[in-house]
mmCIF file of C-alpha atoms in Angstrom:
data_model
loop_
_atom_site.group_PDB
_atom_site.id
_atom_site.type_symbol
_atom_site.label_atom_id
_atom_site.label_comp_id
_atom_site.label_asym_id
_atom_site.label_seq_id
_atom_site.Cartn_x
_atom_site.Cartn_y
_atom_site.Cartn_z
ATOM 1 C CA MET L 1 0.000 0.000 0.000
ATOM 2 C CA LYS L 2 2.826 2.384 0.937
ATOM 3 C CA HIS L 3 4.547 1.632 -2.362
ATOM 4 C CA LYS L 4 1.395 2.491 -4.324
ATOM 5 C CA ILE L 5 0.979 5.814 -2.515
ATOM 6 C CA LEU L 6 4.655 6.635 -3.101
ATOM 7 C CA ALA L 7 4.351 5.816 -6.827
ATOM 8 C CA LEU L 8 1.243 7.985 -7.115
ATOM 9 C CA GLY L 9 3.000 10.890 -5.395
ATOM 10 C CA VAL L 10 6.019 10.645 -7.719
ATOM 11 C CA THR L 11 3.722 10.573 -10.765
ATOM 12 C CA LEU L 12 1.866 13.691 -9.630
ATOM 13 C CA MET L 13 5.132 15.510 -8.980
ATOM 14 C CA CYS L 14 6.394 14.645 -12.464
ATOM 15 C CA MET L 15 3.175 15.843 -14.068
ATOM 16 C CA LEU L 16 3.288 19.126 -12.159
ATOM 17 C CA SER L 17 6.936 19.663 -13.029
ATOM 18 C CA LEU L 18 6.239 19.017 -16.727
ATOM 19 C CA ALA L 19 3.336 21.450 -16.668
ATOM 20 C CA ALA L 20 5.533 24.091 -15.065
ATOM 21 C CA CYS L 21 8.257 23.523 -17.655
ATOM 22 C CA GLY L 22 5.755 23.816 -20.493
ATOM 23 C CA ASP L 23 4.669 27.308 -19.350
ATOM 24 C CA ASN L 24 8.049 29.015 -19.050
ATOM 25 C CA ILE L 25 7.303 31.942 -21.402
ATOM 26 C CA LYS L 26 8.213 35.283 -19.859
ATOM 27 C CA TYR L 27 6.352 38.334 -21.073
ATOM 28 C CA ASP L 28 7.645 41.859 -21.718
ATOM 29 C CA THR L 29 11.287 40.827 -21.719
ATOM 30 C CA VAL L 30 13.823 39.432 -24.150
ATOM 31 C CA ALA L 31 16.364 38.545 -21.470
ATOM 32 C CA GLY L 32 18.312 35.396 -22.214
ATOM 33 C CA SER L 33 17.469 35.469 -25.950
ATOM 34 C CA LYS L 34 19.393 36.509 -29.053
ATOM 35 C CA TYR L 35 17.669 39.924 -29.022
ATOM 36 C CA ASP L 36 19.305 43.034 -27.567
ATOM 37 C CA GLU L 37 17.365 44.251 -24.506
ATOM 38 C CA THR L 38 18.270 47.902 -25.119
ATOM 39 C CA THR L 39 16.788 47.809 -28.628
ATOM 40 C CA PHE L 40 13.870 45.442 -28.238
ATOM 41 C CA ASN L 41 12.149 46.981 -25.238
ATOM 42 C CA LYS L 42 8.540 47.963 -24.610
ATOM 43 C CA GLU L 43 8.961 51.557 -25.738
ATOM 44 C CA ASN L 44 10.594 50.717 -29.064
ATOM 45 C CA LEU L 45 8.237 47.832 -29.787
ATOM 46 C CA THR L 46 5.252 50.097 -29.082
ATOM 47 C CA MET L 47 6.638 52.661 -31.520
ATOM 48 C CA PHE L 48 7.081 49.934 -34.125
ATOM 49 C CA ALA L 49 3.447 48.810 -33.651
ATOM 50 C CA GLU L 50 2.268 52.407 -34.009
ATOM 51 C CA ASN L 51 4.394 52.779 -37.139
ATOM 52 C CA ILE L 52 2.757 49.678 -38.668
ATOM 53 C CA GLU L 53 -0.774 50.779 -37.785
ATOM 54 C CA ASP L 54 -0.532 54.554 -38.268
ATOM 55 C CA SER L 55 2.187 55.252 -40.830
ATOM 56 C CA TRP L 56 1.842 52.130 -42.950
ATOM 57 C CA PHE L 57 -1.703 50.830 -42.871
ATOM 58 C CA GLU L 58 -3.661 54.045 -42.235
ATOM 59 C CA GLY L 59 -1.438 56.034 -44.590
ATOM 60 C CA TRP L 60 -1.893 53.542 -47.405
ATOM 61 C CA PHE L 61 -5.634 53.346 -46.759
ATOM 62 C CA LEU L 62 -5.998 57.134 -47.033
ATOM 63 C CA SER L 63 -3.925 57.046 -50.243
ATOM 64 C CA ASP L 64 -6.478 54.676 -51.820
ATOM 65 C CA ILE L 65 -4.107 51.711 -51.662
ATOM 66 C CA THR L 66 -6.051 48.435 -51.723
ATOM 67 C CA PRO L 67 -4.839 44.828 -51.590
ATOM 68 C CA ASP L 68 -5.530 44.670 -55.337
ATOM 69 C CA ASN L 69 -3.286 47.589 -56.316
ATOM 70 C CA PHE L 70 -0.827 47.177 -53.435
ATOM 71 C CA GLU L 71 1.868 45.544 -55.529
ATOM 72 C CA ASP L 72 1.619 48.072 -58.349
ATOM 73 C CA ASN L 73 2.086 51.000 -55.981
ATOM 74 C CA LEU L 74 4.404 49.762 -53.218
ATOM 75 C CA TYR L 75 6.412 46.797 -54.486
ATOM 76 C CA ASP L 76 9.547 48.684 -55.514
ATOM 77 C CA GLY L 77 9.746 50.803 -52.357
ATOM 78 C CA ILE L 78 9.257 47.900 -49.931
ATOM 79 C CA VAL L 79 11.659 45.583 -51.753
ATOM 80 C CA GLN L 80 14.344 48.291 -51.792
ATOM 81 C CA SER L 81 13.926 48.827 -48.043
ATOM 82 C CA PHE L 82 13.630 45.131 -47.158
ATOM 83 C CA ASP L 83 13.253 42.219 -49.614
ATOM 84 C CA GLU L 84 10.603 40.202 -51.461
ATOM 85 C CA GLU L 85 9.838 37.969 -48.458
ATOM 86 C CA THR L 86 9.175 41.020 -46.290
ATOM 87 C CA PHE L 87 6.971 42.467 -49.043
ATOM 88 C CA ALA L 88 4.782 39.343 -48.867
ATOM 89 C CA VAL L 89 4.638 39.628 -45.045
ATOM 90 C CA ILE L 90 3.582 43.286 -45.147
ATOM 91 C CA LEU L 91 1.023 42.646 -47.898
ATOM 92 C CA ALA L 92 -0.575 39.827 -45.861
ATOM 93 C CA GLY L 93 -0.779 42.084 -42.805
ATOM 94 C CA TYR L 94 -2.312 44.940 -44.790
ATOM 95 C CA LYS L 95 -4.948 42.606 -46.233
ATOM 96 C CA ASN L 96 -5.925 41.602 -42.685
ATOM 97 C CA TRP L 97 -6.103 45.223 -41.533
ATOM 98 C CA TYR L 98 -7.964 46.367 -44.657
ATOM 99 C CA ASP L 99 -10.642 43.691 -44.158
ATOM 100 C CA ALA L 100 -10.939 44.454 -40.432
ATOM 101 C CA VAL L 101 -10.894 48.271 -40.416
ATOM 102 C CA GLU L 102 -14.695 48.600 -40.677
ATOM 103 C CA GLU L 103 -15.179 46.328 -37.663
ATOM 104 C CA ILE L 104 -12.478 48.105 -35.699
ATOM 105 C CA GLY L 105 -14.462 51.286 -36.261
ATOM 106 C CA TYR L 106 -13.806 54.865 -37.345
ATOM 107 C CA SER L 107 -15.977 57.922 -37.957
ATOM 108 C CA SER L 108 -14.555 59.155 -41.265
ATOM 109 C CA PRO L 109 -11.326 59.078 -43.279
ATOM 110 C CA ALA L 110 -10.513 62.567 -41.984
ATOM 111 C CA THR L 111 -10.518 61.338 -38.374
ATOM 112 C CA LEU L 112 -9.073 57.867 -39.023
ATOM 113 C CA ALA L 113 -5.722 58.646 -37.409
ATOM 114 C CA ASP L 114 -7.413 59.687 -34.154
ATOM 115 C CA ASP L 115 -10.166 57.057 -34.221
ATOM 116 C CA ILE L 116 -7.903 53.983 -34.405
ATOM 117 C CA SER L 117 -4.806 53.689 -32.246
ATOM 118 C CA VAL L 118 -2.540 51.243 -30.417
ATOM 119 C CA LYS L 119 -3.546 50.979 -26.760
ATOM 120 C CA SER L 120 -1.074 48.480 -25.308
ATOM 121 C CA ILE L 121 1.402 45.775 -26.246
ATOM 122 C CA LYS L 122 2.691 42.496 -24.838
ATOM 123 C CA TYR L 123 5.804 40.787 -26.165
ATOM 124 C CA TYR L 124 7.664 37.540 -25.523
ATOM 125 C CA ILE L 125 10.108 35.047 -27.000
ATOM 126 C CA ASN L 126 8.355 32.000 -28.412
ATOM 127 C CA ARG L 127 9.648 28.403 -28.321
ATOM 128 C CA ASP L 128 11.430 28.937 -31.649
ATOM 129 C CA GLY L 129 13.412 31.804 -30.170
ATOM 130 C CA GLU L 130 11.587 34.500 -32.165
ATOM 131 C CA LEU L 131 10.271 37.788 -30.784
ATOM 132 C CA MET L 132 6.476 37.981 -30.873
ATOM 133 C CA VAL L 133 4.505 41.166 -30.153
ATOM 134 C CA ASP L 134 0.740 41.403 -29.530
ATOM 135 C CA ALA L 135 -0.504 44.977 -29.814
ATOM 136 C CA ILE L 136 -4.108 45.856 -28.893
ATOM 137 C CA ILE L 137 -5.658 48.371 -31.296
ATOM 138 C CA GLU L 138 -9.041 49.977 -30.734
ATOM 139 C CA GLY L 139 -11.382 52.109 -32.806
ATOM 140 C CA THR L 140 -14.449 54.247 -32.146
ATOM 141 C CA GLY L 141 -18.195 53.782 -32.544
ATOM 142 C CA GLU L 142 -20.976 51.839 -30.872
ATOM 143 C CA LYS L 143 -20.161 48.637 -32.755
ATOM 144 C CA ALA L 144 -16.382 49.076 -32.667
ATOM 145 C CA HIS L 145 -14.227 46.043 -31.877
ATOM 146 C CA SER L 146 -10.761 45.780 -30.522
ATOM 147 C CA ALA L 147 -8.214 43.837 -32.535
ATOM 148 C CA ILE L 148 -4.821 42.245 -32.033
ATOM 149 C CA LEU L 149 -2.015 43.444 -34.259
ATOM 150 C CA GLU L 150 0.503 40.611 -34.030
ATOM 151 C CA TYR L 151 3.964 40.951 -35.486
ATOM 152 C CA SER L 152 7.337 39.266 -35.239
ATOM 153 C CA LEU L 153 10.828 40.694 -35.796
ATOM 154 C CA ASP L 154 14.239 39.237 -36.397
ATOM 155 C CA ARG L 155 17.391 40.541 -34.693
ATOM 156 C CA LYS L 156 17.791 43.273 -37.329
ATOM 157 C CA GLY L 157 14.213 44.518 -36.884
ATOM 158 C CA LYS L 158 12.892 42.997 -40.131
ATOM 159 C CA PRO L 159 9.230 41.878 -39.958
ATOM 160 C CA LEU L 160 8.789 38.123 -40.119
ATOM 161 C CA LEU L 161 5.022 38.112 -39.502
ATOM 162 C CA ILE L 162 2.222 40.690 -39.461
ATOM 163 C CA SER L 163 -1.437 39.854 -38.892
ATOM 164 C CA VAL L 164 -4.579 41.569 -37.603
ATOM 165 C CA ASN L 165 -7.360 39.625 -35.879
ATOM 166 C CA VAL L 166 -10.600 41.217 -34.664
ATOM 167 C CA ASN L 167 -11.792 40.263 -31.175
ATOM 168 C CA HIS L 168 -15.405 39.104 -31.441
ATOM 169 C CA SER L 169 -17.709 38.448 -28.516
ATOM 170 C CA THR L 170 -18.933 34.947 -27.736
ATOM 171 C CA GLY L 171 -22.396 35.822 -29.032
ATOM 172 C CA GLU L 172 -20.980 37.068 -32.333
ATOM 173 C CA LYS L 173 -18.870 33.949 -32.733
ATOM 174 C CA LEU L 174 -21.904 31.732 -32.087
ATOM 175 C CA ALA L 175 -24.039 33.754 -34.504
ATOM 176 C CA SER L 176 -21.368 33.524 -37.189
ATOM 177 C CA ALA L 177 -20.960 29.793 -36.627
ATOM 178 C CA GLY L 178 -24.732 29.300 -36.769
ATOM 179 C CA LEU L 179 -25.011 31.296 -39.984
ATOM 180 C CA ASN L 180 -22.221 29.309 -41.595
ATOM 181 C CA THR L 181 -23.916 26.083 -40.521
ATOM 182 C CA LEU L 182 -27.264 27.179 -41.957
ATOM 183 C CA LEU L 183 -25.668 28.248 -45.224
ATOM 184 C CA GLY L 184 -23.804 24.960 -45.522
ATOM 185 C CA MET L 185 -26.897 22.890 -44.765
ATOM 186 C CA GLY L 186 -29.025 25.040 -47.080
ATOM 187 C CA MET L 187 -26.629 24.541 -49.980
ATOM 188 C CA ALA L 188 -26.480 20.805 -49.302
ATOM 189 C CA PHE L 189 -30.291 20.477 -49.261
ATOM 190 C CA ALA L 190 -30.617 22.635 -52.384
ATOM 191 C CA VAL L 191 -28.224 20.354 -54.260
ATOM 192 C CA LEU L 192 -30.099 17.266 -53.059
ATOM 193 C CA ILE L 193 -33.431 18.756 -54.197
ATOM 194 C CA ILE L 194 -32.017 19.545 -57.631
ATOM 195 C CA ILE L 195 -30.645 16.005 -57.947
ATOM 196 C CA ALA L 196 -34.032 14.559 -56.911
ATOM 197 C CA LEU L 197 -35.839 16.691 -59.525
ATOM 198 C CA VAL L 198 -33.435 15.598 -62.239
ATOM 199 C CA ILE L 199 -33.858 11.937 -61.321
ATOM 200 C CA SER L 200 -37.663 12.252 -61.235
ATOM 201 C CA ALA L 201 -37.593 13.785 -64.723
ATOM 202 C CA PHE L 202 -35.798 10.784 -66.248
ATOM 203 C CA PRO L 203 -39.020 8.804 -67.032
ATOM 204 C CA LEU L 204 -40.553 11.845 -68.772
ATOM 205 C CA ILE L 205 -37.401 12.376 -70.812
ATOM 206 C CA GLY L 206 -37.447 8.684 -71.784
ATOM 207 C CA LYS L 207 -41.072 8.868 -72.946
ATOM 208 C CA LEU L 208 -40.374 11.931 -75.046
ATOM 209 C CA ALA L 209 -37.378 10.222 -76.623
ATOM 210 C CA GLU L 210 -39.303 7.029 -77.473
ATOM 211 C CA LYS L 211 -40.667 6.726 -81.032
ATOM 212 C CA LYS L 212 -44.435 6.313 -81.096
ATOM 213 C CA PRO L 213 -45.193 2.751 -82.343
ATOM 214 C CA GLU L 214 -47.272 2.366 -85.475
ATOM 215 C CA THR L 215 -50.753 0.848 -85.129
ATOM 216 C CA ASP L 216 -51.899 -2.230 -87.084
ATOM 217 C CA LYS L 217 -54.106 -0.035 -89.235
ATOM 218 C CA ALA L 218 -51.208 2.207 -90.155
ATOM 219 C CA ILE L 219 -48.991 -0.784 -90.954
ATOM 220 C CA THR L 220 -51.702 -2.340 -93.196
ATOM 221 C CA LYS L 221 -52.240 0.952 -94.982
ATOM 222 C CA GLN L 222 -48.542 1.340 -95.585
ATOM 223 C CA SER L 223 -48.285 -2.208 -96.982
ATOM 224 C CA MET L 224 -51.178 -1.615 -99.343
ATOM 225 C CA GLU L 225 -49.604 1.601 -100.564
ATOM 226 C CA ASN L 226 -46.302 -0.191 -101.191
ATOM 227 C CA VAL L 227 -48.012 -2.987 -103.194
ATOM 228 C CA THR L 228 -50.054 -0.462 -105.158
ATOM 229 C CA ALA L 229 -46.928 1.506 -105.965
ATOM 230 C CA GLN L 230 -45.148 -1.614 -107.195
ATOM 231 C CA ILE L 231 -48.070 -2.558 -109.410
ATOM 232 C CA ALA L 232 -48.344 0.978 -110.734
ATOM 233 C CA ASP L 233 -44.671 0.930 -111.630
ATOM 234 C CA LYS L 234 -45.098 -2.291 -113.629
ATOM 235 C CA GLU L 235 -48.611 -2.572 -115.150
ATOM 236 C CA ASP L 236 -47.839 -5.488 -117.518
ATOM 237 C CA LEU L 237 -46.818 -8.491 -115.455
ATOM 238 C CA SER L 238 -47.422 -11.095 -118.201
ATOM 239 C CA GLU L 239 -43.715 -11.610 -118.629
ATOM 240 C CA ASP L 240 -43.334 -12.671 -114.991
ATOM 241 C CA ALA L 241 -43.019 -16.468 -115.469
ATOM 242 C CA GLU L 242 -43.581 -17.366 -111.854
ATOM 243 C CA LEU L 243 -46.668 -15.193 -111.571
ATOM 244 C CA VAL L 244 -48.051 -16.602 -114.858
ATOM 245 C CA ALA L 245 -47.510 -20.159 -113.637
ATOM 246 C CA VAL L 246 -49.278 -19.427 -110.344
ATOM 247 C CA ILE L 247 -52.274 -17.850 -112.120
ATOM 248 C CA ALA L 248 -52.531 -20.719 -114.635
ATOM 249 C CA ALA L 249 -52.439 -23.283 -111.812
ATOM 250 C CA ALA L 250 -55.150 -21.394 -109.973
ATOM 251 C CA ILE L 251 -57.386 -21.301 -113.058
ATOM 252 C CA ALA L 252 -56.826 -25.013 -113.739
ATOM 253 C CA ALA L 253 -57.715 -25.864 -110.164
ATOM 254 C CA TYR L 254 -60.812 -23.704 -110.429
ATOM 255 C CA GLU L 255 -61.872 -25.437 -113.648
ATOM 256 C CA GLY L 256 -61.106 -28.900 -112.218
ATOM 257 C CA SER L 257 -58.422 -29.643 -114.781
ATOM 258 C CA ALA L 258 -55.430 -31.728 -113.801
ATOM 259 C CA SER L 259 -53.091 -29.864 -116.142
ATOM 260 C CA THR L 260 -52.418 -26.272 -117.088
ATOM 261 C CA ASP L 261 -52.023 -27.223 -120.778
ATOM 262 C CA GLY L 262 -54.271 -25.122 -122.965
ATOM 263 C CA TYR L 263 -54.254 -22.150 -120.578
ATOM 264 C CA VAL L 264 -52.381 -19.137 -121.916
ATOM 265 C CA VAL L 265 -52.084 -15.936 -119.891
ATOM 266 C CA ARG L 266 -52.133 -13.085 -122.363
ATOM 267 C CA SER L 267 -51.992 -10.176 -119.930
ATOM 268 C CA ILE L 268 -52.291 -9.263 -116.248
ATOM 269 C CA ARG L 269 -54.082 -6.046 -115.355
ATOM 270 C CA LYS L 270 -54.920 -4.335 -112.081
ATOM 271 C CA ARG L 271 -58.610 -4.126 -111.180
ATOM 272 C CA SER L 272 -60.223 -1.931 -108.594
ATOM 273 C CA ALA L 273 -61.633 -3.320 -105.356
ATOM 274 C CA SER L 274 -65.209 -2.554 -106.545
ATOM 275 C CA ASN L 275 -64.770 -4.779 -109.587
ATOM 276 C CA TRP L 276 -63.614 -7.624 -107.359
ATOM 277 C CA LYS L 277 -66.675 -7.265 -105.193
ATOM 278 C CA LYS L 278 -68.921 -7.371 -108.288
ATOM 279 C CA ALA L 279 -67.169 -10.434 -109.549
#
């Protein structure tokens, strides 16, 4: 029993020590890292955040720079100051800010600089040894939201990451999630309904594609017309040996003669149906 209690105590101590080791991030200091403490301090990092938000993003916004024309207007200047990788980082950050500025809130372009500002920052060294800064920016208006301007710098002060994320309330997150769910389900049901309608229309399409069968009367009429046409094309059939032989045999049978000798078919002519009835 004592051994079990001892083993349980050692296990708990190990778990607590691992948890403590996993949360060893120190905020608002770069001590013990590759970054210079005199350069990367709270004052300078706050100024850098304000430079990103005020000088870069707000200045570009007021100059009618959009994510679509960003490269055409700013590529050369940014690449000359930094490099192509940094250009991509700054462009990604500006896209985030540009999409979020309405939610952050401002009264008008003329008051944008005063309406949106950096309120506070928090910085730390992450597990990869890189400096990370979280700056809180706030706007004005009844529906204004705060946002986190997150950026990362290397030892020379070059941006490695810039992003802007709006802080939404729990109710807004739930409403957004619910709307996305409804839209997804609505699209799925709409597709299923369309598929069901297409499948149900298959029998109708098949009936329309089928050729209407001819009736017995139509077939008989067609046969009679074909025979009549053949006879009309060849009125004198007396040279048809087989037909002559058949007619002679029929006459001999009718007359009761055992032979067709003495019967000569001179001609074969078509007669109307009325003449047959009279005969």
